[in-house]
Amino acid sequence: MLWDTTMPAVVGYIAGLMYNQNNVATEASPETSIMEQTVGDQLCDMLGFVNEGVKPWGHITSGGSVANIEAVWVARNIKYFPLAVKQAVMEEPDLKSALAYKVTTAQGRKVSIKEAKTWDMLNISVDDTVRMSIEVAKMAGFEENLADFNDLLSKYSLQSLGLFKFLTSNSLSETGVIIAPASLHYSLPKAATVLGLGDSAVREVELDKNGRMDMSKLKNILDECLDSRIAVLSVVAVIGTTEEGAVDPLYDILKLREDFQTKGLNFCIHGDAAWGGYLATMIDRTLIAPGYVIQTPLNDHTEECFEKLHLCDTITVDPHKNGLIPYPAGALCYRNGMMRGFLTPTAAIDYIHSLSSSYPAGMVSLEGSKPGAAAVATLLSHNVIGLNTKGYGMIMAQCMTGAKMFYSLLLTLTEDGDPFVCQPLRPVPRARVPDIPKIKTKIMKPFEEIELDKWALEFLREVGPDANVNAFAINMKGNKDIGLAKQLTEWVFKRLSHVSAWSGFDRVPLYLSKSERTKAIGEDTLNKYKARVGLPPGPEPLPFFIASSLNPWEVSFSDMCWMKDTLRDIITTGVRKIKDPPLLHTFVSISGISEANILFCDYITDMDEQGRHHHAIIKIRIETSQQFTEQSRGEIHLLKTQKQSTLPTIVHRIIHRDGETQKIPVDIQLATPSSATFSGLMEVLDVIRLRSILNVGDRFWLYGEEDSAFLSCQMTRNGDRVTAQQVARLQEIPTGLEKSLLSYGFKVEIDADFVQPGKTYTINYRGVGGKQMSSTIRLSNTIWPASNDGCEIQSS
């Protein structure tokens, strides 16, 4: 996950670093500990936790993983605490006067602690559990001597005995379970392992077709736990999965908890909003009715979930994700701030029942030392931008718009004749399926026009992901082999990601993540995902891509057009790598051969032979025993591979940057009749352009070095007309053109089918930072074909 950070956050982080504050305790961070407490209050307010009877509390962690582990830890300790209290009251003579203490069962019955069954004690509510120790201490006469009460209690607590001994002493044969969707974060199995429960204690719930937790499957698991008397420590709702961008139906989970409480089963609810938490800023909590900024495309489901978020017991939220704060800055918020006392080594009663800020943060959280700079960064960003609809809410709204626009792009990515299919995993709502053909005219247009179109705004609100993440899959058109679909996905992923630490990023046009869904999400849901890209049902995992939208600016019509062209190019080239027959390939040298034997080459395209439908520009180094003369270094050479392969295979290593480049045997000769041929090795140093030519596509590509520039005109076909390939040298580098852009290579638009030497042309192009630019070029000579007459349009 890579994105910008806010300027206030960066300034705050640097300021915090200067004093090396350690927020383990206030004496090591007198200023930044207070800032962290303020940030915790801000996050609780943002998530809807209010001080009504119990005061909420939040704190910063190094990330969502630590916050999730802490949430499971506190849920486990709270679940078993009533049993420790009962055992202490039953066994300790000094506590006998508390035998009449009444507990409230999940079903609302009042029973004495002496008569309460083990199952009753395992299903007491969080708030009743928090109050229990102080109320028992008072009844037993220890109100003025809590330390002695704590010593008696600690002899029976899970924190003191350890999990195995505690379960044995309470005649429990099963550990409690954590129930989470199959889209859960890997930190939850980690938590179960760290806490001694074992990852088998994590019960995964299958997903529905929208990638959300399936409520019928959750009910089945809860029924099994109730029937088998297995304690449920926590049910986790993911508020914005990092793969499908889905929000689990929190309102249904809350309703299920109410239903099962009447049957005697109770549990914590944890909201894993590490990704989606800051979307809560899109809700205007100052109004009676929720108000949303105008460009917010939140769907009804997501809106209702955020309105219920305050009913969770704990919530993970990551400022270093949608909060745009530098790492590390995760957070955990508690609905009842006194829950944090159950994280002390012995669940000390004074920690539980005091909300004083004087207690070291390291004593009531999973972490000890942590940087105060994270608190400064988060606080300054919150205060400058604002956790409201006009601040972060506006940023999140624009990010959501970008996610919905990208979803619409995925629905319309392919054109007639494309050799692949691409579909988002999230289906279009049934009522909106007839509207898909309208996307190209009603959605894929300048953003200013969309804002004025009520139909378009409502469409974007209803379709696409719940949070600002899209998941989509690709396949070759007509392919039924999951293995070939995986090959294609892997090729595209390597092209659009970093695959090794040593590789640069200059040739990665946009970044995607990759994952796979297995039958753990439910075979029916898995098969529905597969059907969207034409794959047959089966247990094999489905690979797919993940695209997060956390740039509130790159959502314009031109951005979407560029993304569409880029994805089509790369996916089509991947298909050609798999389906093209192995051939011998010919390149023509464009630049002179340097003293280091380095030169630019254009690939010679042939539209009449499958496997040669490519436009490619490469930078190579030649190794040969043949000595180039000063004259021959300036000549045009043809290089022909000696071994058959596909063109994408030749440049595979360099374009994916996943290993050392290969040296490819080639035959070399001057591009003149009857010239001698000699052998050499071609090492690809850079790939300026690799595109599988579609029916009609980009025609002109400009590239070069500091002292020279070239215009490569790809061969195109439109019906029965073919525009020939052409490469020309520019008389000079265009004024105002950045040299970094020239070495990278870029598309230019010219109002001409072909170009002629000596003539001047106006070019339009996308400059550094995406700015639309215009300039003029004048051609010196045509390098290929070797003619100064230009390239006429030829019939095929």
XYZ file of C-alpha atoms in Angstrom, residues 64-697:
634
model
C -3.502 -2.491 12.689
C -1.926 -5.894 13.380
C -0.931 -4.892 16.910
C -4.337 -3.275 17.452
C -6.153 -6.436 16.335
C -3.990 -8.648 18.547
C -4.661 -6.360 21.496
C -8.399 -6.427 20.783
C -8.452 -10.239 20.843
C -6.284 -10.222 23.960
C -8.668 -7.980 25.889
C -11.705 -9.945 24.617
C -10.172 -13.189 25.877
C -9.291 -11.748 29.288
C -12.731 -10.170 29.755
C -14.468 -13.390 28.694
C -12.760 -15.429 31.420
C -12.559 -12.790 34.178
C -15.969 -13.568 35.748
C -14.884 -17.186 36.270
C -11.792 -15.992 38.136
C -13.955 -13.765 40.356
C -16.368 -16.606 41.111
C -13.572 -19.024 41.949
C -11.935 -16.468 44.260
C -15.239 -15.789 46.033
C -15.886 -19.530 46.421
C -12.373 -20.411 47.640
C -11.143 -17.436 49.681
C -12.528 -17.150 53.236
C -11.998 -13.367 53.223
C -14.405 -13.075 50.285
C -17.266 -15.203 51.603
C -19.429 -12.180 52.258
C -19.618 -11.658 48.469
C -21.286 -15.040 47.842
C -24.634 -13.236 47.565
C -23.342 -10.990 44.762
C -25.805 -11.024 41.861
C -24.665 -11.400 38.259
C -26.827 -10.683 35.205
C -26.838 -13.478 32.663
C -26.948 -12.957 28.911
C -30.698 -13.634 29.108
C -31.146 -10.887 31.699
C -31.707 -13.161 34.726
C -30.267 -12.144 38.106
C -28.555 -15.039 39.924
C -26.096 -15.173 42.797
C -22.478 -15.702 41.848
C -22.516 -18.860 43.949
C -25.385 -20.393 41.953
C -24.355 -19.109 38.523
C -23.293 -21.857 36.120
C -20.013 -21.756 34.239
C -21.855 -21.047 30.979
C -23.628 -18.096 32.610
C -20.308 -16.666 33.785
C -18.820 -17.021 30.280
C -21.553 -14.882 28.746
C -21.744 -11.840 30.984
C -21.686 -8.520 29.139
C -18.530 -6.431 28.827
C -19.862 -3.570 30.960
C -21.067 -5.908 33.735
C -17.700 -7.663 33.729
C -15.854 -4.349 34.052
C -18.019 -3.363 37.056
C -17.841 -6.784 38.693
C -14.491 -6.527 40.467
C -15.143 -3.214 42.216
C -18.659 -4.291 43.212
C -17.422 -7.609 44.652
C -14.571 -5.817 46.424
C -17.059 -3.474 48.092
C -19.363 -6.330 49.115
C -16.406 -8.235 50.594
C -15.222 -5.173 52.550
C -12.092 -4.435 50.487
C -13.185 -1.054 49.174
C -10.376 0.701 51.050
C -7.819 -2.037 50.402
C -8.013 -2.861 46.710
C -4.397 -4.034 46.539
C -5.125 -6.927 48.918
C -8.272 -7.793 46.966
C -6.241 -7.834 43.776
C -3.712 -10.201 45.386
C -6.491 -12.639 46.291
C -8.050 -12.394 42.823
C -4.779 -12.819 40.945
C -4.386 -16.367 42.285
C -7.295 -17.389 40.055
C -6.916 -15.111 37.064
C -5.988 -16.306 33.594
C -3.169 -13.763 33.474
C -1.525 -15.375 36.502
C -2.294 -19.062 35.873
C -1.815 -19.226 32.125
C -4.400 -20.545 29.697
C -3.947 -24.288 30.236
C -4.024 -24.173 34.036
C -6.939 -21.726 34.025
C -9.054 -23.884 31.718
C -8.238 -27.002 33.741
C -9.100 -25.374 37.070
C -12.475 -24.345 35.658
C -13.182 -27.746 34.052
C -13.177 -26.271 30.544
C -12.163 -28.604 27.736
C -12.374 -26.056 24.907
C -10.732 -22.681 24.409
C -12.950 -19.887 23.259
C -13.194 -19.054 19.556
C -12.832 -15.934 17.437
C -15.300 -15.698 14.558
C -14.259 -13.619 11.556
C -15.035 -13.474 7.836
C -12.870 -15.390 5.373
C -11.591 -11.956 4.312
C -9.991 -11.530 7.749
C -6.580 -9.936 8.215
C -3.744 -12.338 8.993
C -3.199 -10.626 12.343
C -6.219 -12.483 13.769
C -4.723 -15.998 13.384
C -1.517 -14.456 14.726
C -3.436 -13.238 17.770
C -4.923 -16.682 18.376
C -1.461 -18.255 18.193
C 0.210 -15.663 20.420
C -2.544 -15.988 23.031
C -2.253 -19.753 23.190
C -5.617 -20.430 21.568
C -4.136 -21.831 18.373
C -5.169 -20.668 14.928
C -7.815 -23.418 14.869
C -9.700 -21.203 17.314
C -10.340 -18.767 14.479
C -13.584 -19.773 12.795
C -13.800 -18.278 9.316
C -17.212 -17.361 7.944
C -17.846 -17.744 4.214
C -18.517 -14.635 2.148
C -21.492 -13.649 0.043
C -21.273 -12.597 -3.612
C -20.363 -9.045 -2.552
C -17.367 -10.192 -0.519
C -19.114 -9.495 2.786
C -19.552 -11.909 5.690
C -22.475 -14.249 4.946
C -24.949 -13.813 7.812
C -26.590 -17.205 7.366
C -23.180 -18.880 7.716
C -22.373 -16.778 10.791
C -25.642 -17.844 12.382
C -24.786 -21.497 11.733
C -21.440 -21.140 13.504
C -23.039 -19.344 16.456
C -25.662 -22.113 16.678
C -22.865 -24.720 16.805
C -21.069 -22.796 19.564
C -24.294 -22.492 21.560
C -25.126 -26.182 21.182
C -21.574 -27.271 22.108
C -21.182 -24.690 24.872
C -18.094 -23.161 23.249
C -17.364 -19.623 24.394
C -17.278 -16.987 21.664
C -14.580 -14.480 22.567
C -15.295 -12.069 19.752
C -17.050 -11.717 16.416
C -15.001 -9.563 14.055
C -16.619 -7.342 11.435
C -14.212 -6.007 8.816
C -15.071 -2.406 7.997
C -13.370 -2.154 4.629
C -11.500 -5.248 3.519
C -8.147 -4.568 1.867
C -8.933 -6.970 -0.965
C -12.574 -6.527 -2.042
C -13.195 -3.155 -0.383
C -16.190 -4.731 1.397
C -17.853 -3.659 4.640
C -19.319 -6.524 6.646
C -23.011 -6.072 7.613
C -22.437 -4.779 11.140
C -26.125 -4.023 11.693
C -26.968 -7.706 11.084
C -24.160 -8.857 13.395
C -25.532 -6.640 16.170
C -29.005 -8.046 15.593
C -27.645 -11.589 15.768
C -25.954 -10.796 19.081
C -29.284 -9.590 20.471
C -30.980 -12.772 19.284
C -28.341 -15.072 20.760
C -28.283 -13.203 24.063
C -31.859 -14.404 24.587
C -30.522 -17.944 24.143
C -27.684 -17.420 26.628
C -24.790 -16.665 24.237
C -22.972 -13.331 24.406
C -19.761 -12.032 22.836
C -17.648 -8.966 22.113
C -17.872 -7.369 18.682
C -14.655 -6.014 17.238
C -14.668 -3.721 14.233
C -11.535 -4.086 12.135
C -11.724 -0.665 10.506
C -7.982 -0.427 9.933
C -8.690 0.465 6.312
C -12.166 1.945 6.361
C -12.231 3.821 9.662
C -11.530 7.263 8.262
C -14.493 6.926 5.903
C -16.490 7.789 9.026
C -15.441 11.408 8.433
C -17.825 11.402 5.491
C -20.723 11.327 7.963
C -21.801 14.678 9.363
C -22.519 13.772 12.983
C -23.603 17.323 13.832
C -26.919 16.889 12.000
C -29.969 14.951 13.121
C -30.055 13.218 9.755
C -26.686 12.113 8.316
C -25.375 14.571 5.754
C -22.808 13.766 3.095
C -20.558 15.916 0.975
C -21.912 16.167 -2.532
C -19.425 13.862 -4.254
C -19.724 11.060 -1.719
C -20.761 7.799 -3.354
C -21.328 5.767 -0.158
C -23.965 3.104 -0.682
C -26.838 2.542 1.731
C -25.245 -0.577 3.217
C -21.997 1.215 4.109
C -23.851 4.217 5.487
C -25.893 2.026 7.836
C -22.800 0.143 9.021
C -21.017 3.364 9.959
C -24.095 4.565 11.803
C -23.858 1.393 13.956
C -20.094 1.482 14.420
C -20.345 2.975 17.914
C -21.982 -0.231 19.152
C -18.784 -2.245 18.673
C -16.813 -2.988 21.832
C -13.432 -2.319 20.221
C -12.398 -0.826 16.875
C -9.086 -0.909 15.054
C -8.369 2.118 12.877
C -5.118 2.995 11.107
C -4.145 6.651 10.704
C -1.293 5.438 8.474
C -3.800 4.110 5.941
C -6.731 6.355 5.044
C -5.512 8.898 7.587
C -2.503 9.541 5.308
C -0.095 9.598 8.277
C 3.517 8.314 8.022
C 4.164 4.838 9.410
C 3.883 3.644 12.149
C 0.481 4.910 13.270
C -2.254 2.373 13.951
C -4.803 2.730 16.738
C -7.246 0.805 18.910
C -10.354 2.408 20.399
C -12.455 1.024 23.261
C -16.149 1.777 23.693
C -15.612 1.314 27.451
C -12.227 2.756 28.363
C -12.018 0.629 31.519
C -11.547 -2.464 29.336
C -7.872 -1.522 29.054
C -7.336 -2.525 32.666
C -7.701 -6.176 31.627
C -4.407 -5.925 29.748
C -2.331 -5.520 32.904
C -0.372 -8.606 34.031
C -2.914 -9.479 36.722
C -5.990 -7.444 35.698
C -5.220 -5.065 38.563
C -8.436 -3.610 39.911
C -6.987 -0.106 40.313
C -6.080 -0.038 36.620
C -9.553 -1.214 35.633
C -11.423 1.393 37.609
C -9.298 4.449 37.037
C -9.198 6.487 33.855
C -6.290 8.568 35.108
C -3.737 9.435 32.477
C -0.935 8.948 34.982
C -0.760 5.197 34.380
C 2.022 4.329 31.926
C 0.591 3.575 28.507
C 2.958 0.637 28.248
C 1.128 -1.057 31.145
C -2.291 -0.987 29.497
C -1.444 -1.851 25.908
C 0.382 -4.554 24.013
C 3.371 -2.393 23.149
C 5.922 -0.755 25.401
C 8.197 1.721 23.675
C 6.754 3.537 20.688
C 7.589 6.817 18.939
C 5.920 9.971 20.152
C 6.430 11.345 16.649
C 3.462 9.281 15.444
C 1.194 11.044 17.925
C 2.451 14.488 16.864
C 1.988 13.651 13.178
C -1.548 12.348 13.679
C -2.647 15.193 15.929
C -1.320 17.936 13.660
C -2.902 16.368 10.576
C -6.252 15.961 12.365
C -6.206 19.541 13.620
C -5.150 21.147 10.353
C -7.389 19.123 8.013
C -10.271 18.357 10.360
C -12.069 15.081 11.084
C -15.272 16.269 9.450
C -17.038 16.371 6.112
C -15.164 19.505 5.039
C -11.759 18.074 5.941
C -10.863 14.397 5.853
C -14.418 13.695 4.743
C -13.810 15.635 1.545
C -10.579 13.739 0.881
C -12.242 10.389 1.558
C -15.202 11.358 -0.624
C -12.904 12.077 -3.539
C -11.038 8.800 -2.943
C -14.346 6.945 -2.951
C -15.267 8.686 -6.185
C -11.988 7.453 -7.642
C -12.777 3.899 -6.511
C -16.233 4.017 -8.078
C -14.837 5.511 -11.290
C -12.226 2.747 -11.465
C -14.946 0.165 -10.887
C -16.860 1.657 -13.826
C -13.677 1.575 -15.890
C -13.252 -2.149 -15.145
C -16.796 -2.836 -16.327
C -16.014 -1.221 -19.684
C -12.298 -1.951 -20.033
C -12.436 -4.316 -22.988
C -13.209 -3.306 -26.554
C -14.377 -5.437 -29.472
C -11.506 -7.615 -30.593
C -9.640 -7.601 -27.279
C -8.300 -11.095 -26.479
C -9.152 -10.954 -22.773
C -11.974 -10.457 -20.308
C -11.780 -8.319 -17.179
C -14.416 -8.010 -14.490
C -14.611 -6.650 -10.943
C -15.372 -9.319 -8.351
C -18.143 -7.169 -6.911
C -21.190 -7.684 -9.153
C -23.329 -4.826 -10.362
C -26.622 -4.611 -8.405
C -29.284 -6.428 -10.377
C -31.357 -3.290 -10.876
C -28.357 -1.528 -12.378
C -27.290 -4.204 -14.882
C -29.294 -2.597 -17.735
C -27.372 0.641 -17.094
C -23.912 -0.820 -17.837
C -23.982 0.276 -21.531
C -24.504 3.862 -20.360
C -21.204 3.949 -18.443
C -19.104 5.026 -21.425
C -21.263 8.062 -22.107
C -22.622 8.928 -18.653
C -19.678 8.076 -16.352
C -16.522 8.100 -18.488
C -16.528 11.833 -19.024
C -15.013 14.931 -17.340
C -15.664 15.043 -13.618
C -17.238 18.479 -13.847
C -19.957 17.026 -16.059
C -20.566 14.061 -13.729
C -21.223 16.413 -10.796
C -24.066 17.991 -12.757
C -25.612 14.645 -13.702
C -27.901 13.317 -10.955
C -28.201 9.951 -12.677
C -24.408 9.550 -12.767
C -23.984 10.521 -9.098
C -26.669 8.071 -7.997
C -25.176 5.320 -10.182
C -21.737 5.826 -8.609
C -23.268 5.769 -5.142
C -24.982 2.437 -5.709
C -22.357 0.430 -7.607
C -18.824 -0.652 -6.782
C -17.024 -1.363 -3.520
C -18.177 -0.400 -0.028
C -14.754 1.126 0.729
C -12.075 2.568 -1.539
C -10.589 -0.734 -2.771
C -11.424 -2.616 -5.964
C -10.842 -6.297 -6.679
C -10.894 -7.626 -10.225
C -9.891 -10.709 -12.189
C -8.745 -11.286 -15.768
C -8.737 -14.220 -18.163
C -8.081 -14.904 -21.819
C -11.266 -14.744 -23.840
C -12.775 -18.215 -24.179
C -10.235 -19.829 -21.822
C -11.503 -22.472 -19.375
C -8.103 -23.440 -17.922
C -7.495 -21.899 -14.479
C -3.776 -22.553 -14.931
C -3.575 -20.273 -17.977
C -5.586 -17.604 -16.163
C -3.021 -17.763 -13.340
C -0.166 -17.402 -15.838
C -1.748 -14.290 -17.298
C -2.444 -12.811 -13.859
C 1.126 -13.460 -12.737
C 2.602 -11.829 -15.856
C 0.486 -8.699 -15.441
C 1.230 -8.562 -11.715
C 4.973 -8.639 -12.297
C 4.579 -5.853 -14.823
C 2.603 -3.686 -12.382
C 4.481 -4.201 -9.122
C 7.892 -4.321 -7.506
C 9.109 -7.901 -7.470
C 12.598 -7.380 -6.061
C 14.360 -4.889 -3.835
C 16.941 -3.904 -6.440
C 14.487 -2.926 -9.165
C 13.595 0.652 -9.983
C 10.096 2.022 -10.261
C 10.381 4.152 -13.384
C 8.884 1.487 -15.680
C 5.902 0.631 -13.436
C 3.044 2.796 -14.775
C 0.631 1.931 -11.977
C 0.697 -0.405 -9.002
C -1.529 -3.385 -8.293
C -1.495 -5.983 -5.533
C -2.367 -9.626 -6.105
C -4.125 -12.190 -3.969
C -6.302 -15.254 -4.396
C -9.575 -16.514 -3.072
C -9.941 -20.130 -2.009
C -12.950 -22.252 -1.165
C -12.663 -20.897 2.398
C -14.901 -18.028 1.259
C -17.506 -20.633 0.265
C -17.536 -22.739 -2.887
C -20.672 -21.047 -4.180
C -19.133 -17.563 -3.831
C -15.824 -18.757 -5.315
C -17.628 -20.202 -8.326
C -19.568 -16.955 -8.824
C -16.287 -15.049 -8.826
C -14.878 -17.447 -11.439
C -17.974 -17.228 -13.609
C -17.481 -13.482 -13.948
C -14.363 -14.098 -16.075
C -15.618 -17.205 -17.841
C -13.890 -19.853 -15.713
C -15.695 -23.088 -14.804
C -16.580 -23.968 -11.200
C -14.108 -25.909 -9.110
C -12.090 -25.870 -5.872
C -8.961 -24.292 -7.421
C -8.100 -20.842 -6.006
C -8.882 -17.801 -8.136
C -6.104 -15.197 -8.501
C -7.177 -11.570 -8.656
C -5.872 -8.024 -8.453
C -6.362 -5.394 -5.770
C -6.355 -1.671 -6.549
C -6.668 0.783 -3.673
C -7.843 4.319 -4.415
C -6.157 6.696 -2.021
C -5.269 9.562 -4.313
C -8.038 12.165 -4.184
C -6.776 13.991 -7.252
C -6.197 11.399 -9.974
C -9.844 10.689 -10.717
C -10.293 12.828 -13.807
C -11.529 11.682 -17.192
C -8.008 11.882 -18.636
C -6.671 9.815 -15.710
C -9.259 7.118 -16.365
C -8.491 7.097 -20.097
C -4.794 6.691 -19.356
C -5.447 3.861 -16.888
C -7.699 2.119 -19.391
C -5.102 2.313 -22.168
C -2.349 1.133 -19.832
C -4.278 -1.862 -18.529
C -5.445 -2.901 -22.002
C -1.892 -2.679 -23.346
C -0.339 -4.747 -20.580
C -3.046 -7.407 -20.331
C -3.110 -7.867 -24.112
C 0.675 -8.201 -24.192
C 0.408 -10.847 -21.476
C -2.091 -12.771 -23.588
C 0.255 -12.576 -26.568
C 3.116 -13.957 -24.463
C 1.021 -17.025 -23.721
C -0.678 -17.495 -27.094
C 1.830 -16.238 -29.677
C 3.783 -18.929 -31.566
C 7.584 -18.871 -31.041
C 9.247 -16.971 -33.899
C 12.488 -15.346 -34.978
C 12.252 -11.591 -34.407
C 13.950 -8.682 -36.181
C 14.899 -5.278 -34.794
C 16.241 -2.237 -36.615
C 18.813 0.072 -35.018
C 17.607 3.645 -34.695
C 20.454 5.462 -32.993
C 24.132 5.207 -33.720
C 26.105 2.517 -31.888
C 27.981 4.106 -28.975
C 31.550 3.273 -27.962
C 30.015 0.989 -25.311
C 28.032 -0.748 -28.095
C 24.725 0.625 -26.765
C 21.893 1.626 -29.094
C 18.128 2.004 -29.484
C 16.150 -0.450 -31.619
C 12.606 -0.600 -32.977
C 10.905 -3.931 -33.509
C 9.853 -4.634 -37.113
C 6.111 -5.264 -37.013
C 4.184 -7.539 -39.376
C 0.391 -7.315 -39.158
C -0.050 -10.362 -41.407
C 1.664 -12.859 -39.092
C 0.460 -13.741 -35.609
C 3.217 -13.194 -33.098
C 4.562 -10.059 -34.775
C 1.657 -7.751 -33.855
C 3.799 -5.703 -31.485
C 5.163 -2.206 -31.219
C 8.426 -2.383 -29.259
C 11.285 0.002 -28.579
C 14.271 -1.288 -26.634
C 17.672 -0.112 -25.528
C 20.337 -2.799 -25.905
C 24.021 -3.573 -25.595
C 25.732 -5.656 -28.301
C 28.557 -8.086 -27.654
C 30.377 -9.292 -30.760
C 33.862 -10.110 -31.964
C 33.212 -7.921 -35.019
C 34.798 -4.487 -34.721
C 32.536 -1.576 -35.617
C 34.231 1.134 -37.651
C 33.481 4.780 -37.019
C 31.426 4.797 -40.214
C 29.535 1.581 -39.469
C 28.537 2.792 -35.980
C 26.352 5.369 -37.666
C 24.759 2.931 -40.094
C 21.372 1.274 -39.729
C 21.669 -2.369 -38.629
C 19.198 -5.220 -38.545
C 19.342 -7.646 -35.636
C 17.581 -11.001 -35.966
C 17.235 -13.465 -33.092
C 18.727 -16.911 -33.650
C 16.315 -18.799 -31.389
C 12.540 -18.822 -31.656
C 10.484 -17.318 -28.830
C 7.700 -14.821 -28.277
C 8.629 -11.143 -28.201
C 7.352 -10.612 -24.628
C 9.597 -13.512 -23.539
C 12.676 -11.766 -24.960
C 12.133 -8.693 -22.796
C 10.528 -10.577 -19.882
C 13.378 -10.302 -17.410
C 14.136 -6.637 -17.919
C 10.510 -5.516 -18.028
C 9.719 -7.454 -14.844
C 13.078 -6.665 -13.238
C 13.082 -10.002 -11.450
C 16.611 -11.169 -12.190
C 19.649 -10.675 -14.367
C 19.020 -9.900 -18.008
C 19.637 -12.583 -20.599
C 22.057 -12.272 -23.489
C 20.184 -13.268 -26.620
C 22.072 -14.655 -29.665
C 21.402 -12.526 -32.762
C 22.530 -12.209 -36.377
C 23.612 -8.654 -37.220
C 23.891 -7.026 -40.624
C 23.754 -3.610 -42.226
C 20.339 -2.691 -43.577
C 21.657 -2.698 -47.130
C 21.307 -5.368 -49.803
C 23.921 -8.177 -49.810
C 25.649 -6.921 -46.645
C 27.573 -9.466 -44.597
C 26.034 -11.074 -41.532
C 27.891 -11.701 -38.268
C 26.850 -13.104 -34.893
C 26.586 -11.387 -31.551
C 24.728 -11.241 -28.264
C 21.981 -8.730 -27.539
C 21.426 -7.693 -23.917
C 18.223 -5.732 -23.303
C 18.974 -2.818 -20.960
C 15.635 -1.034 -21.035
C 12.186 -1.438 -22.571
C 10.864 1.934 -23.644
C 7.765 0.487 -25.263
C 6.130 -2.930 -25.504
C 2.596 -2.995 -26.802
C 0.521 -5.593 -28.511
C -1.106 -3.680 -31.345
C -4.890 -3.608 -31.188
C -7.249 -2.768 -34.036
C -6.739 0.973 -33.631
C -4.361 2.419 -31.089
